[in-house]
């Protein structure tokens, strides 16, 4: 139990640092992706108001796809979170917060 808490080799320390950095990068990427999606939705709404539209893309279609995707993520979250180390989750949280 304490062998994992206090790593005895450089390889273990490197794995812990890389796990944290990986979570941090994932957090920043997720935050940037969410921001890009929100800006795309705002741009699509403004373009529709002005009279410009992309063929086959509407705000209601994008929102319905978003709701479907979020439902899928929520259904998969418990099985995904079981194998994640704590440092990855800490890095992910910091990346989402500060990213």
mmCIF file of C-alpha atoms in Angstrom:
data_model
loop_
_atom_site.group_PDB
_atom_site.id
_atom_site.type_symbol
_atom_site.label_atom_id
_atom_site.label_comp_id
_atom_site.label_asym_id
_atom_site.label_seq_id
_atom_site.Cartn_x
_atom_site.Cartn_y
_atom_site.Cartn_z
ATOM 1 C CA UNK A 1 0.000 0.000 0.000
ATOM 2 C CA UNK A 2 2.709 2.509 0.898
ATOM 3 C CA UNK A 3 4.916 1.302 -1.970
ATOM 4 C CA UNK A 4 2.664 3.133 -4.417
ATOM 5 C CA UNK A 5 2.419 6.247 -2.249
ATOM 6 C CA UNK A 6 6.217 6.611 -2.012
ATOM 7 C CA UNK A 7 7.907 5.513 -5.222
ATOM 8 C CA UNK A 8 11.287 3.868 -4.776
ATOM 9 C CA UNK A 9 12.650 4.183 -8.302
ATOM 10 C CA UNK A 10 13.057 6.940 -10.829
ATOM 11 C CA UNK A 11 10.832 5.067 -13.269
ATOM 12 C CA UNK A 12 7.922 5.166 -10.801
ATOM 13 C CA UNK A 13 8.406 8.885 -10.228
ATOM 14 C CA UNK A 14 8.565 9.467 -13.981
ATOM 15 C CA UNK A 15 5.306 7.536 -14.466
ATOM 16 C CA UNK A 16 3.577 9.646 -11.818
ATOM 17 C CA UNK A 17 4.818 12.898 -13.394
ATOM 18 C CA UNK A 18 3.784 11.751 -16.877
ATOM 19 C CA UNK A 19 0.349 10.701 -15.615
ATOM 20 C CA UNK A 20 -0.187 14.154 -14.106
ATOM 21 C CA UNK A 21 1.099 15.903 -17.270
ATOM 22 C CA UNK A 22 -1.153 13.734 -19.433
ATOM 23 C CA UNK A 23 -4.177 14.710 -17.357
ATOM 24 C CA UNK A 24 -3.168 18.349 -17.571
ATOM 25 C CA UNK A 25 -2.897 18.218 -21.365
ATOM 26 C CA UNK A 26 -6.225 16.419 -21.685
ATOM 27 C CA UNK A 27 -7.857 19.070 -19.485
ATOM 28 C CA UNK A 28 -6.515 21.936 -21.576
ATOM 29 C CA UNK A 29 -7.557 20.206 -24.805
ATOM 30 C CA UNK A 30 -11.074 19.531 -23.524
ATOM 31 C CA UNK A 31 -11.483 23.134 -22.370
ATOM 32 C CA UNK A 32 -10.297 24.493 -25.729
ATOM 33 C CA UNK A 33 -12.575 22.066 -27.578
ATOM 34 C CA UNK A 34 -15.608 23.077 -25.531
ATOM 35 C CA UNK A 35 -14.807 26.747 -26.074
ATOM 36 C CA UNK A 36 -14.465 26.181 -29.827
ATOM 37 C CA UNK A 37 -17.800 24.371 -29.936
ATOM 38 C CA UNK A 38 -19.538 27.179 -28.030
ATOM 39 C CA UNK A 39 -18.052 29.804 -30.357
ATOM 40 C CA UNK A 40 -19.174 27.745 -33.377
ATOM 41 C CA UNK A 41 -22.736 27.602 -32.006
ATOM 42 C CA UNK A 42 -22.737 31.372 -31.417
ATOM 43 C CA UNK A 43 -21.409 31.934 -34.937
ATOM 44 C CA UNK A 44 -24.063 29.632 -36.433
ATOM 45 C CA UNK A 45 -26.840 31.457 -34.545
ATOM 46 C CA UNK A 46 -25.578 34.871 -35.683
ATOM 47 C CA UNK A 47 -25.189 33.626 -39.269
ATOM 48 C CA UNK A 48 -28.750 32.273 -39.226
ATOM 49 C CA UNK A 49 -30.022 35.607 -37.903
ATOM 50 C CA UNK A 50 -28.230 37.461 -40.704
ATOM 51 C CA UNK A 51 -29.479 35.009 -43.319
ATOM 52 C CA UNK A 52 -26.376 32.935 -43.977
ATOM 53 C CA UNK A 53 -26.575 29.236 -43.226
ATOM 54 C CA UNK A 54 -24.466 26.170 -43.756
ATOM 55 C CA UNK A 55 -26.212 23.500 -45.817
ATOM 56 C CA UNK A 56 -27.539 20.737 -43.602
ATOM 57 C CA UNK A 57 -26.486 22.412 -40.329
ATOM 58 C CA UNK A 58 -28.936 24.058 -37.998
ATOM 59 C CA UNK A 59 -28.832 25.095 -34.368
ATOM 60 C CA UNK A 60 -31.482 22.534 -33.408
ATOM 61 C CA UNK A 61 -29.501 19.748 -35.114
ATOM 62 C CA UNK A 62 -26.311 20.725 -33.273
ATOM 63 C CA UNK A 63 -28.100 20.918 -29.929
ATOM 64 C CA UNK A 64 -29.740 17.521 -30.425
ATOM 65 C CA UNK A 65 -26.345 15.999 -31.341
ATOM 66 C CA UNK A 66 -24.822 17.612 -28.239
ATOM 67 C CA UNK A 67 -27.529 16.188 -25.973
ATOM 68 C CA UNK A 68 -27.081 12.729 -27.503
ATOM 69 C CA UNK A 69 -23.304 12.898 -27.076
ATOM 70 C CA UNK A 70 -23.562 14.076 -23.451
ATOM 71 C CA UNK A 71 -25.964 11.218 -22.709
ATOM 72 C CA UNK A 72 -23.450 8.783 -24.175
ATOM 73 C CA UNK A 73 -20.630 10.281 -22.100
ATOM 74 C CA UNK A 74 -22.644 10.068 -18.900
ATOM 75 C CA UNK A 75 -23.511 6.437 -19.554
ATOM 76 C CA UNK A 76 -19.825 5.561 -20.097
ATOM 77 C CA UNK A 77 -18.350 7.702 -17.302
ATOM 78 C CA UNK A 78 -18.473 5.151 -14.439
ATOM 79 C CA UNK A 79 -16.646 2.445 -16.401
ATOM 80 C CA UNK A 80 -14.116 4.968 -17.719
ATOM 81 C CA UNK A 81 -13.317 6.504 -14.329
ATOM 82 C CA UNK A 82 -12.538 3.185 -12.633
ATOM 83 C CA UNK A 83 -9.098 2.821 -14.196
ATOM 84 C CA UNK A 84 -7.931 6.410 -13.888
ATOM 85 C CA UNK A 85 -5.217 7.229 -11.380
ATOM 86 C CA UNK A 86 -5.765 10.081 -8.977
ATOM 87 C CA UNK A 87 -2.946 12.193 -10.429
ATOM 88 C CA UNK A 88 -4.540 12.033 -13.881
ATOM 89 C CA UNK A 89 -7.804 13.348 -12.430
ATOM 90 C CA UNK A 90 -5.951 16.107 -10.549
ATOM 91 C CA UNK A 91 -4.149 17.111 -13.747
ATOM 92 C CA UNK A 92 -7.414 17.000 -15.679
ATOM 93 C CA UNK A 93 -9.107 19.245 -13.123
ATOM 94 C CA UNK A 94 -6.255 21.769 -13.181
ATOM 95 C CA UNK A 95 -6.212 21.727 -16.985
ATOM 96 C CA UNK A 96 -9.944 22.387 -17.147
ATOM 97 C CA UNK A 97 -9.695 25.131 -14.525
ATOM 98 C CA UNK A 98 -6.593 26.998 -15.708
ATOM 99 C CA UNK A 99 -6.476 25.923 -19.405
#
